[in-house]
Coordinates of C-alpha atoms in Angstrom, one line a residue:
Chain A
X1 CA -58.7 17.2 -51.7
X2 CA -61.8 18.7 -53.9
X3 CA -61.1 18.6 -57.6
X4 CA -61.2 22.3 -57.9
X5 CA -58.4 22.4 -55.6
X6 CA -56.2 19.7 -57.5
X7 CA -56.7 21.0 -60.4
X8 CA -55.0 24.3 -59.0
X9 CA -52.2 22.5 -57.1
X10 CA -51.6 20.1 -60.3
X11 CA -49.4 23.1 -61.6
X12 CA -47.1 23.2 -58.4
X13 CA -46.8 19.1 -59.0
X14 CA -46.4 19.7 -62.8
X15 CA -43.7 22.6 -61.9
X16 CA -41.7 20.3 -59.6
X17 CA -42.7 22.6 -56.5
X18 CA -43.6 20.2 -54.3
X19 CA -41.3 18.4 -51.9
X20 CA -41.1 14.6 -52.3
X21 CA -44.1 14.2 -49.5
X22 CA -46.7 16.2 -51.2
X23 CA -45.6 14.7 -54.5
X24 CA -46.0 11.4 -53.3
X25 CA -49.4 12.3 -51.8
X26 CA -50.3 14.3 -55.2
X27 CA -49.4 10.7 -57.2
X28 CA -51.6 8.9 -55.0
X29 CA -54.6 11.3 -56.3
X30 CA -53.4 10.8 -59.6
X31 CA -53.9 6.9 -59.3
X32 CA -57.6 7.4 -58.8
X33 CA -58.6 10.6 -60.8
X34 CA -58.6 10.2 -64.1
X35 CA -59.6 13.8 -65.2
X36 CA -56.7 15.2 -63.1
X37 CA -54.3 12.9 -65.0
X38 CA -55.8 13.9 -68.1
X39 CA -55.4 17.4 -67.4
X40 CA -51.6 16.7 -66.4
X41 CA -50.9 15.2 -69.8
X42 CA -52.7 18.3 -71.6
X43 CA -50.1 20.3 -69.6
X44 CA -47.5 18.2 -70.9
X45 CA -48.4 18.2 -74.3
X46 CA -48.4 22.0 -74.2
X47 CA -45.0 22.3 -72.5
X48 CA -43.6 20.1 -75.0
X49 CA -44.6 21.9 -77.8
X50 CA -43.5 25.2 -76.2
X51 CA -40.3 23.5 -75.7
X52 CA -39.8 22.2 -78.9
X53 CA -40.8 25.3 -80.7
X54 CA -37.7 27.4 -79.7
X55 CA -39.6 30.7 -78.6
X56 CA -36.5 31.9 -76.8
X57 CA -35.5 35.1 -78.0
X58 CA -32.0 35.8 -77.7
X59 CA -30.4 39.2 -77.4
X60 CA -29.4 40.4 -81.0
X61 CA -25.7 41.3 -82.0
X62 CA -26.8 44.9 -81.8
X63 CA -27.7 44.9 -78.1
X64 CA -24.6 42.8 -77.4
X65 CA -22.2 45.4 -78.7
X66 CA -24.0 48.3 -77.9
X67 CA -24.0 47.3 -74.3
X68 CA -20.3 46.1 -74.3
X69 CA -19.0 49.8 -76.4
X70 CA -21.3 52.1 -74.3
X71 CA -21.3 50.4 -70.4
X72 CA -18.0 48.9 -70.6
X73 CA -15.7 51.3 -73.2
X74 CA -12.0 50.9 -71.6
X75 CA -12.1 47.8 -69.9
X76 CA -13.3 45.5 -72.6
X77 CA -10.0 43.7 -73.9
X78 CA -11.4 42.1 -77.1
X79 CA -13.1 44.7 -79.2
X80 CA -10.7 47.6 -78.0
X81 CA -7.6 45.2 -77.3
X82 CA -6.8 47.2 -74.2
X83 CA -5.8 44.6 -71.6
X84 CA -5.5 45.8 -68.1
X85 CA -2.3 44.7 -66.3
X86 CA -3.4 41.4 -65.2
X87 CA -5.5 40.5 -68.5
X88 CA -2.4 40.6 -70.0
X89 CA -0.8 38.2 -67.7
X90 CA -3.3 35.8 -68.3
X91 CA -3.7 36.3 -72.2
X92 CA 0.2 35.9 -72.6
X93 CA 0.0 32.7 -70.3
X94 CA -3.1 31.5 -72.6
X95 CA -0.7 31.9 -75.5
X96 CA 2.1 30.3 -73.7
X97 CA 0.4 27.2 -73.0
X98 CA -1.3 26.9 -76.8
X99 CA 2.0 27.8 -78.3
X100 CA 3.7 24.6 -76.4
X101 CA 1.1 22.3 -78.2
X102 CA 3.3 21.9 -80.8
X103 CA 0.7 20.4 -83.6
X104 CA -1.6 23.0 -82.7
X105 CA -1.4 26.2 -85.2
X106 CA -0.4 29.5 -83.8
X107 CA -3.3 31.6 -82.6
X108 CA -3.8 34.7 -84.1
X109 CA -3.4 37.6 -81.6
X110 CA -2.7 40.5 -83.8
X111 CA -4.8 42.8 -82.1
X112 CA -8.6 43.9 -82.8
X113 CA -9.3 42.0 -85.6
X114 CA -12.5 41.0 -87.0
X115 CA -11.8 37.2 -85.6
X116 CA -10.8 38.3 -82.3
X117 CA -14.4 39.8 -82.3
X118 CA -16.0 36.9 -83.3
X119 CA -13.8 34.5 -80.8
X120 CA -15.4 37.1 -78.3
X121 CA -18.8 36.2 -79.5
X122 CA -18.4 32.9 -80.0
X123 CA -17.1 32.2 -75.9
X124 CA -20.3 34.7 -75.1
X125 CA -22.5 32.2 -77.2
X126 CA -21.0 28.8 -75.6
X127 CA -21.2 30.7 -71.8
X128 CA -24.7 31.4 -72.7
X129 CA -25.8 28.2 -73.6
X130 CA -23.9 26.6 -70.8
X131 CA -26.8 28.4 -68.6
X132 CA -29.4 26.1 -67.5
X133 CA -31.7 24.6 -70.2
X134 CA -29.9 26.2 -72.9
X135 CA -27.1 23.9 -73.9
X136 CA -29.4 22.0 -76.6
X137 CA -32.9 23.0 -78.0
X138 CA -32.9 19.0 -79.4
X139 CA -31.2 16.6 -76.8
X140 CA -30.3 13.7 -78.7
X141 CA -27.1 11.3 -79.3
X142 CA -28.5 10.3 -82.8
X143 CA -27.4 12.1 -85.6
X144 CA -30.6 11.1 -87.3
X145 CA -32.9 12.7 -85.0
X146 CA -30.2 16.2 -84.6
X147 CA -30.1 16.5 -88.5
X148 CA -33.8 16.6 -89.2
X149 CA -34.6 18.9 -86.5
X150 CA -32.6 21.6 -88.3
X151 CA -34.8 21.4 -91.4
X152 CA -36.9 24.6 -91.9
X153 CA -35.1 26.3 -89.2
X154 CA -31.8 27.1 -90.8
X155 CA -31.6 27.4 -94.7
X156 CA -28.8 24.9 -95.1
X157 CA -28.0 21.6 -93.6
X158 CA -25.8 21.4 -91.2
X159 CA -23.3 18.4 -91.3
X160 CA -24.5 16.4 -88.2
X161 CA -22.2 13.1 -87.3
X162 CA -22.1 11.5 -83.6
X163 CA -18.5 10.8 -82.7
X164 CA -18.8 8.6 -79.7
X165 CA -16.5 6.3 -80.7
X166 CA -13.6 9.1 -80.8
X167 CA -14.7 10.0 -77.5
X168 CA -16.9 12.9 -78.4
X169 CA -20.3 12.0 -78.0
X170 CA -23.2 14.1 -79.9
X171 CA -25.3 15.6 -77.0
X172 CA -27.8 17.8 -79.3
X173 CA -28.1 20.9 -81.2
X174 CA -29.7 24.5 -80.8
X175 CA -30.2 27.5 -82.8
X176 CA -27.7 30.6 -81.7
X177 CA -27.2 33.8 -83.6
X178 CA -23.7 35.0 -84.2
X179 CA -22.8 38.0 -86.4
X180 CA -26.7 38.8 -86.8
X181 CA -27.4 35.5 -88.4
X182 CA -29.0 32.4 -87.4
X183 CA -26.2 29.6 -87.1
X184 CA -26.7 25.7 -86.2
X185 CA -24.8 24.9 -82.9
X186 CA -23.8 21.2 -82.2
X187 CA -22.8 20.4 -78.8
X188 CA -20.2 17.8 -78.0
X189 CA -19.3 16.0 -74.9
X190 CA -15.6 15.7 -73.7
X191 CA -15.3 13.9 -70.6
X192 CA -16.9 16.5 -68.1
X193 CA -16.7 19.5 -70.6
X194 CA -18.7 20.5 -73.4
X195 CA -17.8 21.5 -76.8
X196 CA -19.7 24.1 -79.0
X197 CA -19.6 23.9 -82.7
X198 CA -21.2 26.5 -84.7
X199 CA -21.8 25.9 -88.6
X200 CA -23.1 28.2 -91.3
X201 CA -22.8 28.5 -95.2
X202 CA -20.1 30.9 -96.2
X203 CA -18.9 32.3 -99.7
X204 CA -15.7 32.8 -98.9
X205 CA -12.6 31.1 -99.8
X206 CA -11.8 28.0 -97.7
X207 CA -8.8 28.8 -95.1
X208 CA -7.1 26.7 -92.7
X209 CA -8.0 26.7 -88.9
X210 CA -7.1 29.6 -86.8
X211 CA -7.1 29.2 -83.1
X212 CA -6.6 30.6 -80.0
X213 CA -7.7 30.9 -76.3
X214 CA -10.0 33.6 -74.7
X215 CA -10.8 33.8 -71.0
X216 CA -9.8 30.5 -70.6
X217 CA -11.9 28.9 -73.6
X218 CA -9.6 27.3 -76.6
X219 CA -11.5 28.1 -80.0
X220 CA -10.9 27.5 -83.5
X221 CA -12.0 28.8 -87.0
X222 CA -11.9 27.2 -90.5
X223 CA -13.7 27.5 -93.6
X224 CA -14.0 24.5 -95.6
X225 CA -16.4 23.5 -98.6
X226 CA -18.5 26.6 -98.4
X227 CA -19.3 26.1 -94.4
X228 CA -18.0 28.3 -91.8
X229 CA -17.2 26.3 -88.6
X230 CA -16.5 27.4 -84.9
X231 CA -15.4 25.5 -82.2
X232 CA -15.1 26.7 -78.5
X233 CA -14.7 24.9 -75.5
X234 CA -13.2 24.7 -72.0
X235 CA -11.1 21.5 -72.8
X236 CA -7.7 21.3 -73.9
X237 CA -6.6 22.6 -76.8
X238 CA -5.3 19.1 -77.7
X239 CA -9.0 17.8 -77.3
X240 CA -10.2 20.7 -79.5
X241 CA -8.0 19.8 -82.5
X242 CA -8.6 16.4 -82.3
X243 CA -12.5 17.3 -82.6
X244 CA -11.6 19.7 -85.5
X245 CA -10.0 17.0 -87.5
X246 CA -12.6 14.4 -87.0
X247 CA -15.2 17.4 -88.5
X248 CA -12.8 18.4 -90.9
X249 CA -13.0 14.4 -92.3
Chain B
X1 CA -35.3 59.2 -65.7
X2 CA -33.7 59.5 -68.9
X3 CA -32.2 62.8 -68.0
X4 CA -30.8 61.4 -64.8
X5 CA -29.1 58.7 -67.2
X6 CA -27.6 61.4 -69.2
X7 CA -26.2 63.2 -66.1
X8 CA -24.3 60.2 -64.9
X9 CA -21.8 59.2 -67.5
X10 CA -20.7 55.5 -67.5
X11 CA -17.7 56.6 -67.3
X12 CA -17.9 57.4 -63.6
X13 CA -19.1 54.2 -62.7
X14 CA -16.8 52.8 -60.1
X15 CA -14.7 50.0 -61.8
X16 CA -16.0 47.5 -59.2
X17 CA -19.0 47.9 -60.2
X18 CA -18.5 47.5 -63.9
X19 CA -16.3 44.3 -62.8
X20 CA -19.4 42.6 -60.7
X21 CA -21.7 44.0 -63.8
X22 CA -19.9 42.5 -66.3
X23 CA -19.6 38.9 -64.3
X24 CA -23.0 38.8 -62.7
X25 CA -25.6 40.7 -65.3
X26 CA -24.2 40.4 -68.7
X27 CA -24.6 36.5 -69.0
X28 CA -28.0 37.2 -68.5
X29 CA -28.5 39.4 -71.5
X30 CA -30.2 36.9 -73.2
X31 CA -33.1 36.2 -70.3
X32 CA -33.4 40.1 -70.2
X33 CA -33.8 40.8 -74.0
X34 CA -36.2 37.3 -73.9
X35 CA -38.6 38.9 -71.2
X36 CA -38.7 42.5 -73.2
X37 CA -39.6 40.7 -76.3
X38 CA -42.5 38.8 -75.3
X39 CA -43.6 41.9 -73.0
X40 CA -43.4 44.4 -75.8
X41 CA -43.8 42.1 -78.9
X42 CA -41.5 44.0 -80.8
X43 CA -37.7 43.9 -81.6
X44 CA -36.9 47.3 -81.8
X45 CA -38.7 48.5 -78.8
X46 CA -37.2 45.3 -76.8
X47 CA -33.8 46.2 -77.8
X48 CA -34.2 49.8 -76.6
X49 CA -35.6 48.8 -73.3
X50 CA -33.5 45.8 -72.5
X51 CA -30.4 48.3 -73.2
X52 CA -32.4 50.6 -71.0
X53 CA -32.9 48.0 -68.4
X54 CA -29.2 46.9 -68.1
X55 CA -28.1 50.6 -67.6
X56 CA -30.4 50.9 -64.8
X57 CA -29.0 47.2 -63.7
X58 CA -25.2 49.0 -64.0
X59 CA -26.3 51.7 -62.0
X60 CA -27.9 49.8 -59.1
X61 CA -25.3 46.4 -59.0
X62 CA -24.0 48.5 -56.1
X63 CA -26.8 47.6 -54.1
X64 CA -27.3 43.9 -55.1
X65 CA -26.1 41.6 -52.3
X66 CA -28.5 38.6 -53.2
X67 CA -27.6 35.4 -55.0
X68 CA -30.3 35.4 -57.8
X69 CA -28.5 37.8 -60.2
X70 CA -31.0 36.7 -63.1
X71 CA -34.0 37.3 -61.1
X72 CA -32.8 40.8 -59.7
X73 CA -32.0 41.7 -63.4
X74 CA -35.5 40.6 -64.7
X75 CA -37.5 42.3 -62.2
X76 CA -35.6 45.5 -63.6
X77 CA -36.3 44.6 -66.8
X78 CA -39.9 43.7 -66.3
X79 CA -40.7 47.0 -64.4
X80 CA -38.8 49.0 -67.2
X81 CA -41.2 47.3 -70.0
X82 CA -44.5 48.1 -67.9
X83 CA -43.2 51.7 -67.4
X84 CA -42.6 51.7 -71.0
X85 CA -45.9 50.4 -72.1
X86 CA -48.0 52.9 -69.9
X87 CA -46.1 55.6 -71.3
X88 CA -46.3 54.3 -75.0
X89 CA -48.9 51.6 -75.4
X90 CA -51.1 52.0 -72.7
X91 CA -53.6 49.6 -74.4
X92 CA -51.8 46.9 -74.2
X93 CA -51.8 46.8 -70.5
X94 CA -55.8 47.3 -71.0
X95 CA -56.5 44.1 -72.8
X96 CA -57.9 41.7 -70.8
X97 CA -58.5 38.4 -72.0
X98 CA -61.7 37.9 -73.4
X99 CA -62.7 34.7 -72.1
X100 CA -66.2 34.5 -73.7
X101 CA -65.0 34.6 -76.8
X102 CA -62.3 31.9 -76.6
X103 CA -64.4 29.5 -74.5
X104 CA -64.3 26.3 -76.8
X105 CA -64.8 23.7 -74.6
X106 CA -65.2 20.9 -77.1
X107 CA -61.6 20.8 -78.1
X108 CA -59.7 17.3 -78.1
X109 CA -56.0 16.5 -77.1
X110 CA -55.3 15.9 -81.0
X111 CA -57.0 19.4 -81.7
X112 CA -54.6 21.1 -79.2
X113 CA -51.3 18.8 -80.2
X114 CA -51.9 19.9 -83.7
X115 CA -52.3 23.6 -83.1
X116 CA -49.6 23.9 -80.4
X117 CA -47.2 21.9 -82.9
X118 CA -47.3 25.0 -84.9
X119 CA -44.8 27.5 -84.1
X120 CA -46.5 30.3 -85.3
X121 CA -49.4 30.0 -84.0
X122 CA -48.1 29.3 -80.4
X123 CA -46.5 32.3 -80.7
X124 CA -49.3 34.3 -81.5
X125 CA -51.5 32.8 -78.7
X126 CA -49.1 33.6 -76.4
X127 CA -48.5 37.1 -77.6
X128 CA -52.2 37.4 -77.4
X129 CA -52.4 36.8 -73.9
X130 CA -52.4 39.6 -71.4
X131 CA -48.9 40.7 -70.5
X132 CA -49.7 39.5 -66.8
X133 CA -50.5 35.9 -68.1
X134 CA -48.0 36.3 -71.0
X135 CA -45.2 37.1 -68.4
X136 CA -45.6 34.1 -66.0
X137 CA -45.7 31.6 -69.1
X138 CA -42.6 33.1 -70.3
X139 CA -40.5 33.1 -67.2
X140 CA -41.7 29.6 -66.1
X141 CA -41.9 27.8 -70.0
X142 CA -39.5 29.6 -71.7
X143 CA -36.9 31.2 -69.2
X144 CA -37.2 28.2 -67.1
X145 CA -37.6 30.3 -63.5
X146 CA -38.9 28.8 -60.2
X147 CA -42.2 30.2 -58.5
X148 CA -40.1 31.6 -55.9
X149 CA -37.7 33.5 -58.7
X150 CA -41.4 34.7 -60.7
X151 CA -42.3 35.8 -57.3
X152 CA -39.4 37.9 -56.6
X153 CA -39.7 39.0 -60.4
X154 CA -43.1 40.1 -60.6
X155 CA -43.6 41.1 -56.5
X156 CA -46.2 39.0 -55.8
X157 CA -46.5 36.0 -53.4
X158 CA -45.6 32.2 -54.3
X159 CA -49.4 31.6 -54.0
X160 CA -50.3 33.5 -56.7
X161 CA -47.4 32.6 -59.0
X162 CA -49.0 29.2 -59.1
X163 CA -52.7 30.3 -59.8
X164 CA -51.5 32.9 -62.2
X165 CA -49.8 30.0 -64.3
X166 CA -53.1 27.7 -64.0
X167 CA -55.1 30.3 -65.3
X168 CA -52.7 31.5 -68.1
X169 CA -52.1 27.6 -69.1
X170 CA -55.8 27.3 -69.3
X171 CA -56.0 30.5 -71.6
X172 CA -53.1 29.7 -73.7
X173 CA -54.6 25.9 -73.9
X174 CA -58.1 28.1 -75.3
X175 CA -56.9 30.3 -77.5
X176 CA -54.9 27.8 -79.4
X177 CA -57.7 25.1 -79.7
X178 CA -59.9 28.4 -80.4
X179 CA -57.9 29.6 -83.3
X180 CA -57.9 25.9 -84.5
X181 CA -61.6 25.4 -84.8
X182 CA -62.1 28.7 -86.4
X183 CA -59.7 27.6 -88.9
X184 CA -60.9 24.1 -89.6
X185 CA -64.6 26.0 -89.8
X186 CA -63.0 28.0 -92.4
X187 CA -61.7 25.4 -94.3
X188 CA -64.9 23.2 -94.6

């Protein structure tokens, strides 16, 4: 292979576009070629910097709202509280399941309240994060790595704690946008499920947890010590409540 | 295009189309906005154009039978962005990267590491690349697309994806280290 050639196909190797045979062949070349090795290191450095910089531009809430209200008017259950019949059934089932959990605070399903609109946004944000590569911007189980990562990215210090011992390992953190505000999002694992915790400062009074479920995702919202918390997951409401208690400690 | 959009009210859209749009396309609203934001370099324009692209996606969803809804949507977003740029900011499409002005060959990995570690500088360097180079980098490094997906979105052969990425990365690197060296020279 000429060096000019390898400089080019180095990118395909770097982007994991090679099959195993060609990758092995290229790795053989790397052993002998310090220049290609250095070029590869430079690419890694650039990529790491791009990934660390949080350059992903998420859709603003205004776009989200505009699309929902303009394109999906008449079938969106959350903002208009107009449920189609099967949605009524599934929502009713969700309410029933949650209500059976006696330790759970009754969901607030009183209609198109602001809480429900926000819950829809929270569930959307959680779903977005589950798409490949968006779960965490900083992936670490170490709270001392995750906490400083937020410095300079948000204008408050989110409480970051690991609950591995209690069955909720901290997986990392990321930035997200809710209601037009940048919030800190923490990600916890629960068996094979993920839990998103959204934290932002608030001037409003403390309030006890309100909970509910939407499209199969359980959520809970409370305010404590000038911090506003939303948690959401497809794990059981009981699990969610257990994590909520840990966070509230 | 605009008149057509207005002539066909979303109300008459088949409910099956809307259901598919909500299920297949809406999860990629961030991807749509991210690409538009990087191609147009302005959040207000990006929001308008992303919205227009989503409207087109809703209108054309009946013809989508593939598996990769993200690539399908991003192709529409990209085309909408280029149409918008041609009409409103044709100069943006003319700016080819001036390789001579940016060729600094003495940069060390350390210089690059420092320059790339600065988010603003990195964003400015990426934003300063020509749209063709910017889009492959955004799709690969920020959106995480495979070569096949990028080829589909931009309508180019897979081999061209690789060579475009190679050149785009080279220019990003030069732009970063060039800026870093100019800054260092000013401080002296």
